[in-house]
PDB file of C-alpha atoms in Angstrom:
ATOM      1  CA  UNK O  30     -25.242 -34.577  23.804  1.00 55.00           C
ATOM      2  CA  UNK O  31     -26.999 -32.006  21.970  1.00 50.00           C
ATOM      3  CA  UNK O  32     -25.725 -29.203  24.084  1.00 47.00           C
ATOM      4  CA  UNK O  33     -22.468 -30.455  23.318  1.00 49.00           C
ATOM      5  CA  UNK O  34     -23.006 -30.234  19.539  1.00 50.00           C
ATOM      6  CA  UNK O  35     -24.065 -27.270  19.685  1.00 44.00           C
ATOM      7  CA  UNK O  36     -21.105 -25.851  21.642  1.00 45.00           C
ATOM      8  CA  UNK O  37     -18.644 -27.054  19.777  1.00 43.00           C
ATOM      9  CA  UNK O  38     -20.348 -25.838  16.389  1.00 46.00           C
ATOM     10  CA  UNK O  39     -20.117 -22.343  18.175  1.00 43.00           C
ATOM     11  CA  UNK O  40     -16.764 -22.908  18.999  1.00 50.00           C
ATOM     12  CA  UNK O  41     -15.828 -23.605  15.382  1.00 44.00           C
ATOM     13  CA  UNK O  42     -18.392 -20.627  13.949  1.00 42.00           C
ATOM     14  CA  UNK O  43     -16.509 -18.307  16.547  1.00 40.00           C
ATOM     15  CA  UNK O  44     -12.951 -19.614  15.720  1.00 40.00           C
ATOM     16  CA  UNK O  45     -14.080 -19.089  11.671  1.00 40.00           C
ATOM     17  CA  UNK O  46     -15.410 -15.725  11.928  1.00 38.00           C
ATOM     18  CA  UNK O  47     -12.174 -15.060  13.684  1.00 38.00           C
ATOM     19  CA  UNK O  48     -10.132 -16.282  11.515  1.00 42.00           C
ATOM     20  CA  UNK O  49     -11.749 -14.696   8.634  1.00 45.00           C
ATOM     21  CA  UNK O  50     -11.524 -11.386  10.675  1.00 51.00           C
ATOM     22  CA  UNK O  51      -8.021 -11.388  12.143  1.00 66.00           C
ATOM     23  CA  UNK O  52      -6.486  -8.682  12.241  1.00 87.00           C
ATOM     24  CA  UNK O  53      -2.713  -7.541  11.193  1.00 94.00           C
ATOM     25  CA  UNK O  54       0.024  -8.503  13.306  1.00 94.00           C
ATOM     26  CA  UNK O  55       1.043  -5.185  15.929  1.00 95.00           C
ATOM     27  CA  UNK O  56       5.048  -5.222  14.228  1.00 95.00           C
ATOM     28  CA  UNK O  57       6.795  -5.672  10.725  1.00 94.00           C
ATOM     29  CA  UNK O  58       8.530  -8.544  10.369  1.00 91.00           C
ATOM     30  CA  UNK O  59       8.920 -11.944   9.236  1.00 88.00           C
ATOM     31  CA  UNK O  60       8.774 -13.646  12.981  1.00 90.00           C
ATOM     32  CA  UNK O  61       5.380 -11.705  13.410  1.00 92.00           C
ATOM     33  CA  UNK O  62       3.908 -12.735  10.241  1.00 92.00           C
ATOM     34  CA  UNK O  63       2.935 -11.582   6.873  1.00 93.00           C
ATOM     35  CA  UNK O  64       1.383  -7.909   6.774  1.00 96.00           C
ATOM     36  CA  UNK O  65      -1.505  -7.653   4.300  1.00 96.00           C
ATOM     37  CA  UNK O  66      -1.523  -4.436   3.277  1.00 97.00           C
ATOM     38  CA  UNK O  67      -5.266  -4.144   2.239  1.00 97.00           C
ATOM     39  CA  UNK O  68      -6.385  -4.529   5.858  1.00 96.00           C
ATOM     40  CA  UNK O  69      -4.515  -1.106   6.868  1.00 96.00           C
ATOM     41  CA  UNK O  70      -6.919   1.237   8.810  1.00 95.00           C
ATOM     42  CA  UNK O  71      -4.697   3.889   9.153  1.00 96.00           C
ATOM     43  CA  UNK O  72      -4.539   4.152  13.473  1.00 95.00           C
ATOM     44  CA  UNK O  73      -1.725   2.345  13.143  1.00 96.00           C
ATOM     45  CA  UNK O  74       1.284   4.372  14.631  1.00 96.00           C
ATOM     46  CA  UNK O  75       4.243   3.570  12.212  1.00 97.00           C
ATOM     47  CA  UNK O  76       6.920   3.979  14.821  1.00 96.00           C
ATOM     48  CA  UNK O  77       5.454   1.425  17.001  1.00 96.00           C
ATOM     49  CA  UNK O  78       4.466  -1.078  13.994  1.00 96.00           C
ATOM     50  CA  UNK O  79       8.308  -0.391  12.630  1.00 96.00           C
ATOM     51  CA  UNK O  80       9.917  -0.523  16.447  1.00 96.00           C
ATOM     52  CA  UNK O  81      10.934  -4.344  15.781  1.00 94.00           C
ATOM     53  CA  UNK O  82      12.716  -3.949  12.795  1.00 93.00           C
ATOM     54  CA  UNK O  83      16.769  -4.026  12.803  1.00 89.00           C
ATOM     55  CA  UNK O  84      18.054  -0.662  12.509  1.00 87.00           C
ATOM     56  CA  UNK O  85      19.768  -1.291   9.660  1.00 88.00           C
ATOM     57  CA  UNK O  86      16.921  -2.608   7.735  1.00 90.00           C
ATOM     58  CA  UNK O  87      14.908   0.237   7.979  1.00 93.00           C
ATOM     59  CA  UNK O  88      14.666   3.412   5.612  1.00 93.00           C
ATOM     60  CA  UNK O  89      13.910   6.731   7.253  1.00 92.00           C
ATOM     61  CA  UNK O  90      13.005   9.273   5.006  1.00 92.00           C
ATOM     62  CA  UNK O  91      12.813  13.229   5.944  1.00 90.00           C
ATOM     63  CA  UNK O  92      10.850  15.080   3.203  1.00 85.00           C
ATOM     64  CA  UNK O  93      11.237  18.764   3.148  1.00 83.00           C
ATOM     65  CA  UNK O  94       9.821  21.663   1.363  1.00 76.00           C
ATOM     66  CA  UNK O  95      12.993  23.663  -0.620  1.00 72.00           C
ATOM     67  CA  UNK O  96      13.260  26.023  -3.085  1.00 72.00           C
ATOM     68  CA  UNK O  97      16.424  27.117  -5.119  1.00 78.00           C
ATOM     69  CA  UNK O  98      17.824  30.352  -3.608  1.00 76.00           C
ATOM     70  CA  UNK O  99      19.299  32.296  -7.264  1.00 83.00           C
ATOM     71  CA  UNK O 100      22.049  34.399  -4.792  1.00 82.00           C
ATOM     72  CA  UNK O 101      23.621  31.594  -2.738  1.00 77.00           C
ATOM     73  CA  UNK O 102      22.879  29.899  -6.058  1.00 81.00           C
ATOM     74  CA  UNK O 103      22.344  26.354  -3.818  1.00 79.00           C
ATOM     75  CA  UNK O 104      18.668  24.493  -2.728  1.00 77.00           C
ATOM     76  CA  UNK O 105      17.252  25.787   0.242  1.00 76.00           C
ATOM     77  CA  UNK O 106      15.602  23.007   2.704  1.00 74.00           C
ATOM     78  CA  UNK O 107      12.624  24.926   4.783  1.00 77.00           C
ATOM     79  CA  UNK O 108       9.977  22.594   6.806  1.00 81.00           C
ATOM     80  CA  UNK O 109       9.558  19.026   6.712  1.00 84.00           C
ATOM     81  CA  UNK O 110       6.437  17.668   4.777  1.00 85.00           C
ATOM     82  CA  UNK O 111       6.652  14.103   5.893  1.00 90.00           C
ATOM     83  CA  UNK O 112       8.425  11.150   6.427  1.00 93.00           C
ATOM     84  CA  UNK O 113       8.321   8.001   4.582  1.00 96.00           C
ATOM     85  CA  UNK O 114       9.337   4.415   6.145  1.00 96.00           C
ATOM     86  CA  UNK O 115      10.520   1.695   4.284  1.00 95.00           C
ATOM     87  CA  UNK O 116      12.616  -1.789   3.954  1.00 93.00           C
ATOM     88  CA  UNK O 117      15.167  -2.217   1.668  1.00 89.00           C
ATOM     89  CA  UNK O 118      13.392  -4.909  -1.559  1.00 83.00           C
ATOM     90  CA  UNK O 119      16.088  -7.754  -0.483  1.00 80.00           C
ATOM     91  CA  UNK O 120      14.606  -7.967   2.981  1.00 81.00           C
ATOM     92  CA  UNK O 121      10.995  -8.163   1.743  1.00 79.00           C
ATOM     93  CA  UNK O 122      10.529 -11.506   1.411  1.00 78.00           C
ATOM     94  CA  UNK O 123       7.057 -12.695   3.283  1.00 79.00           C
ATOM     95  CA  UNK O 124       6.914  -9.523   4.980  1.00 93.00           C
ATOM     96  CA  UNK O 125       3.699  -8.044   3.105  1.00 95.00           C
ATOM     97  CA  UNK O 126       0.710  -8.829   0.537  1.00 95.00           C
ATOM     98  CA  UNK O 127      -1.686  -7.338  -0.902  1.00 96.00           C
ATOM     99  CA  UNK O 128      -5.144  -9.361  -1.633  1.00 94.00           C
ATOM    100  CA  UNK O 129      -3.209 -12.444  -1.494  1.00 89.00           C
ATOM    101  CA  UNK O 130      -0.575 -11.708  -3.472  1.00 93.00           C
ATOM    102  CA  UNK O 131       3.215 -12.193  -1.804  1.00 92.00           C
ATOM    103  CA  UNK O 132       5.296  -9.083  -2.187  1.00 91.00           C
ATOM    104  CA  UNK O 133       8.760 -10.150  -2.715  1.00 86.00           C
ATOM    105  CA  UNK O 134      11.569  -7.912  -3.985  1.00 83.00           C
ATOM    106  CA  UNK O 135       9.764  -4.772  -4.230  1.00 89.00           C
ATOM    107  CA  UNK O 136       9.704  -1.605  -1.881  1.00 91.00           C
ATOM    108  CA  UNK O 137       7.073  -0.549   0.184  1.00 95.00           C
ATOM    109  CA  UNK O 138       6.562   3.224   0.891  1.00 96.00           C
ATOM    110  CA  UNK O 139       4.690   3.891   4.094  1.00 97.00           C
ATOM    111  CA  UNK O 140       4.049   8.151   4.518  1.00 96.00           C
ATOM    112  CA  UNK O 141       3.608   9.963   7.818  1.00 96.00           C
ATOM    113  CA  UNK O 142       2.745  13.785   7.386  1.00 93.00           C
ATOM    114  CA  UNK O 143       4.854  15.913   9.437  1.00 91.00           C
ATOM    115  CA  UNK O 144       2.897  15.659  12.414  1.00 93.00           C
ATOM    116  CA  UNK O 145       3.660  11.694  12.102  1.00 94.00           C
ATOM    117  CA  UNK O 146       0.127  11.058  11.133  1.00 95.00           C
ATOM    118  CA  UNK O 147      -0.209   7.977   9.000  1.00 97.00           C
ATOM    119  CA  UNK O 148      -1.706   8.839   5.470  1.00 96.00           C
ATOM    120  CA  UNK O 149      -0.694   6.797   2.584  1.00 96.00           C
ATOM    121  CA  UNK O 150       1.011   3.623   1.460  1.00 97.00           C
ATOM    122  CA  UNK O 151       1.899   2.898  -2.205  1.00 95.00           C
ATOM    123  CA  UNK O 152       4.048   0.267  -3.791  1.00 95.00           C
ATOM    124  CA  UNK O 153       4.918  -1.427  -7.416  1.00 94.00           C
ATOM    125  CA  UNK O 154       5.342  -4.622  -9.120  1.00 93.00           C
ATOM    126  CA  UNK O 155       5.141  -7.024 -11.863  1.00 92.00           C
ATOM    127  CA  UNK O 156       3.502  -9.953 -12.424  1.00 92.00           C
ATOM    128  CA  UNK O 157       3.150 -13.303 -15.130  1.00 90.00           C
ATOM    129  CA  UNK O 158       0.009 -13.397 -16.906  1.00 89.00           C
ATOM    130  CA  UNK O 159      -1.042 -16.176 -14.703  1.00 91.00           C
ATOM    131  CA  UNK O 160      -0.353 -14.065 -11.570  1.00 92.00           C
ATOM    132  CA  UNK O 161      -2.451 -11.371 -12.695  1.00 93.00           C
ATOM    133  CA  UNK O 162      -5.244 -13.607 -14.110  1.00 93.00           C
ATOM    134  CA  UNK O 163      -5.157 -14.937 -10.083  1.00 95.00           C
ATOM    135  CA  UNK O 164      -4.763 -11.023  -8.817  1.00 95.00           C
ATOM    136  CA  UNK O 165      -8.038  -9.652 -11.055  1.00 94.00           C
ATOM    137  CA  UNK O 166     -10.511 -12.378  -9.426  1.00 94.00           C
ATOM    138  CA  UNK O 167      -9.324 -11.263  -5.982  1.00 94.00           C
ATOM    139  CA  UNK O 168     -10.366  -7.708  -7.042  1.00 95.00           C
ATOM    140  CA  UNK O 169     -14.010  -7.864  -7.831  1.00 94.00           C
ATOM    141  CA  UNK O 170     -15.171  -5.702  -5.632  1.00 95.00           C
ATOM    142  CA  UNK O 171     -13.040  -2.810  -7.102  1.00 97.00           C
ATOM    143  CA  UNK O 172     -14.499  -0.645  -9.738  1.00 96.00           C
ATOM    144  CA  UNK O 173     -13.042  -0.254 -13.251  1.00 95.00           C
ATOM    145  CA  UNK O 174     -12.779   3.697 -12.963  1.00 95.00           C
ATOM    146  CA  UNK O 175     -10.540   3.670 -16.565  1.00 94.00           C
ATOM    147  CA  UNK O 176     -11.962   6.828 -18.605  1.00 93.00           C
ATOM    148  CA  UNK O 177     -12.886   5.780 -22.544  1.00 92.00           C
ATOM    149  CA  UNK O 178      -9.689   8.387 -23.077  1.00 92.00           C
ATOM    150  CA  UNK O 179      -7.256   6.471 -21.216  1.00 91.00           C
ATOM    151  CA  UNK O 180      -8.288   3.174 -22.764  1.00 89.00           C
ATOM    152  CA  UNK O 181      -8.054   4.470 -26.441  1.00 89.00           C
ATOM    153  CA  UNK O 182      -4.914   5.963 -26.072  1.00 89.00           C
ATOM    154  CA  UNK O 183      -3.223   3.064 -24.460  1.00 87.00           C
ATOM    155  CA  UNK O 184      -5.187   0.249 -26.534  1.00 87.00           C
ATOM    156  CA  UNK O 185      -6.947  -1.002 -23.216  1.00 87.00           C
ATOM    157  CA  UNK O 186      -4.038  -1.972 -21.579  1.00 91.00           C
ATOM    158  CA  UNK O 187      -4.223   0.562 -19.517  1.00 93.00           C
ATOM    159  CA  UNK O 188      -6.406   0.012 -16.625  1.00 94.00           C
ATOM    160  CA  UNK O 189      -7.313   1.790 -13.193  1.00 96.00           C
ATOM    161  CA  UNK O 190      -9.495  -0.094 -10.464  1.00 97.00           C
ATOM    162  CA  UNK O 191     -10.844   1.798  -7.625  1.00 96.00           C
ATOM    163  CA  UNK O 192     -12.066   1.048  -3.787  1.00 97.00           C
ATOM    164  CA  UNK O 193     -13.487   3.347  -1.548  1.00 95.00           C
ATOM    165  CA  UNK O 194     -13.794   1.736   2.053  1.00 94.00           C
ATOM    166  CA  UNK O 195     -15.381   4.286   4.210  1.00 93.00           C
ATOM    167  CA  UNK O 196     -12.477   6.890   4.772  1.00 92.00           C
ATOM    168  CA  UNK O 197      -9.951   4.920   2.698  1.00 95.00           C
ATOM    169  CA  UNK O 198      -9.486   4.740  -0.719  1.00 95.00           C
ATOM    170  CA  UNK O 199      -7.489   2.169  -2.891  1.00 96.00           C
ATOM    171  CA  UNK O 200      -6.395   2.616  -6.394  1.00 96.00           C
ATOM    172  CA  UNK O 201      -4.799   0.159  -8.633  1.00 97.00           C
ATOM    173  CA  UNK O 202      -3.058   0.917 -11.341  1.00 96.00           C
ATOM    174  CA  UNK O 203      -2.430  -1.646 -14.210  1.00 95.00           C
ATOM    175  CA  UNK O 204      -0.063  -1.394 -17.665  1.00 93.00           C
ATOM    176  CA  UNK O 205       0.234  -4.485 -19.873  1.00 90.00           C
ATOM    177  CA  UNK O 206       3.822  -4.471 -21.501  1.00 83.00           C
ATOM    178  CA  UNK O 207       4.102  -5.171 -25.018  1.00 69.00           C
ATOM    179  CA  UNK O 208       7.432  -6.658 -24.616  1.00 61.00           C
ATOM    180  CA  UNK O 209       7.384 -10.036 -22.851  1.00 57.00           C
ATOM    181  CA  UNK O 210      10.527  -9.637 -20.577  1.00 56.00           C
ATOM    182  CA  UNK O 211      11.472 -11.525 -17.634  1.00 56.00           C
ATOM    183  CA  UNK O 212      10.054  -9.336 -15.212  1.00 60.00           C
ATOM    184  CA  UNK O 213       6.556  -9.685 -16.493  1.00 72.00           C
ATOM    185  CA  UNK O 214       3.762  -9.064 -19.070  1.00 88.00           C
ATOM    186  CA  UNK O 215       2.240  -6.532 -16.355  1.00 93.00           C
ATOM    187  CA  UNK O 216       3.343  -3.713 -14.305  1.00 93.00           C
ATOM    188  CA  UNK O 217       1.007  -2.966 -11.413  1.00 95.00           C
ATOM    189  CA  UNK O 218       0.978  -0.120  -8.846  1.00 96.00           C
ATOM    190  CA  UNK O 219      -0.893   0.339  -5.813  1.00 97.00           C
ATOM    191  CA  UNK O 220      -2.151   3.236  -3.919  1.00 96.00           C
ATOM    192  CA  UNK O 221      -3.771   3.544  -0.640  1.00 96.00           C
ATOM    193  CA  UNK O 222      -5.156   6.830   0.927  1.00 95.00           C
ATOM    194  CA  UNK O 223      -6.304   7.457   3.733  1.00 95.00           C
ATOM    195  CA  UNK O 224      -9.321  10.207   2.966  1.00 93.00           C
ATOM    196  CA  UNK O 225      -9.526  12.005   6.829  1.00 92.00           C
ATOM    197  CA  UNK O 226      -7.884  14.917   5.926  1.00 90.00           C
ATOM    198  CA  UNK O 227      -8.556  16.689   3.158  1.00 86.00           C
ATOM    199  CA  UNK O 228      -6.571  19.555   1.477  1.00 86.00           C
ATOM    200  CA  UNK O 229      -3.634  20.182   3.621  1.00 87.00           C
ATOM    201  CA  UNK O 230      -0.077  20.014   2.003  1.00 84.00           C
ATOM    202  CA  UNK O 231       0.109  16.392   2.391  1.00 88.00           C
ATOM    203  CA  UNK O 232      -2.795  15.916   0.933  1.00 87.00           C
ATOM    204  CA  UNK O 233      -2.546  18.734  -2.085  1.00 83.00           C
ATOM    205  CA  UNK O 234       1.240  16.972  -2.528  1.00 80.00           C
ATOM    206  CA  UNK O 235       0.453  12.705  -2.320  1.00 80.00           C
ATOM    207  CA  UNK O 236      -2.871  12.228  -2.810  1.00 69.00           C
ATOM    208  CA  UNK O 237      -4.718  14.336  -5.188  1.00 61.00           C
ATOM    209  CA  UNK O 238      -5.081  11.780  -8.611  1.00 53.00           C
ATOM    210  CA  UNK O 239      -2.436  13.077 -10.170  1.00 46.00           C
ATOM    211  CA  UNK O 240      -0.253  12.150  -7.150  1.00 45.00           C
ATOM    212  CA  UNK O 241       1.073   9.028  -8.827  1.00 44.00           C
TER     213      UNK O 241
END
């Protein structure tokens, strides 16, 4: 009897842990269940992970490098800096999260270099007071990375969280409106990095901190 306790406590210890440590689902899309963006690492190969979704629900995005040529007096497209996937905000619904938090009716931007190399992800949103009251306490283990500048000349409401998981970084960005509109009393914008390569064009052009 007390071999049997004990196996089924394993079982359940085994089954929490799990649980606790599951990882994302291998495709976007509603039948493979929500995404939660925080738990990106980055190996994920975006053509596979976006393979499932309806062609016509997906946004392919070719960035390219141009100047503005003063003779042919037209923009000139050279190489191609990276490409950017995304779903259209009225097919968002359940798809992704973020520390709990339900995107719904927002876009998601996820960038590829131009050797398809997954680098960054970054999306927007607003939220009730209530919602981000619930948001900050799932947060605590960011640092408040707000400069005394920033917070005198936007009053405090102005705030910048940071988290640095071993070659990833994640930076929240958060603006409390004065006007209480319908969309909101906060605007909130999320940036994730991943910090493996350092100082190529990608990298001079997305993520240095002004990148945003």
């Amino acid at each position: 009897m007390k071999l049997y306790r004990l196996l089924v406590f394993l079982n359940l210890t085994f089954l929490i842990i799990g649980c606790n440590g599951q990882e994302n689902p291998n495709y976007i899309g509603k039948q493979y269940g929500t995404f939660k963006l925080e738990k990106i690492t980055f190996k994920e190969n975006l053509d596979s992970l976006f393979s499932k979704v309806n062609k016509d629900n997906l946004i392919f995005i070719v960035g390219k490098d141009s100047y503005f040529d003063t003779i042919k007096k037209k923009q000139i497209y050279t190489d191609t800096t990276d490409y950017v996937y995304r779903i259209p905000h009225a097919k968002m619904d359940s798809i992704y999260s973020f520390k709990n938090f339900k995107l719904k009716d927002v876009v998601v931007s996820f960038y590829t270099d131009k050797q398809k190399r997954f680098r960054r992800v970054d999306f927007s949103t607003y939220m009730t007071a209530k919602q981000y009251k619930d948001f900050i306490k799932n947060i605590q283990d960011y640092s408040d990375i707000t400069t005394d500048k920033i917070k005198k000349s936007n009053n405090g409401k102005y705030i910048i969280f940071e988290l640095k998981e071993g070659t990833k970084k994640t930076l929240i960005y958060s603006l409390e409106n004065d006007a209480n509109d319908e969309d909101g009393n906060y605007f909130i914008r999320v940036r994730i990095n991943d910090l493996t390569i350092k100082n190529d064009t990608f990298d001079k052009m997305w993520n240095s901190e002004n990148g945003i």
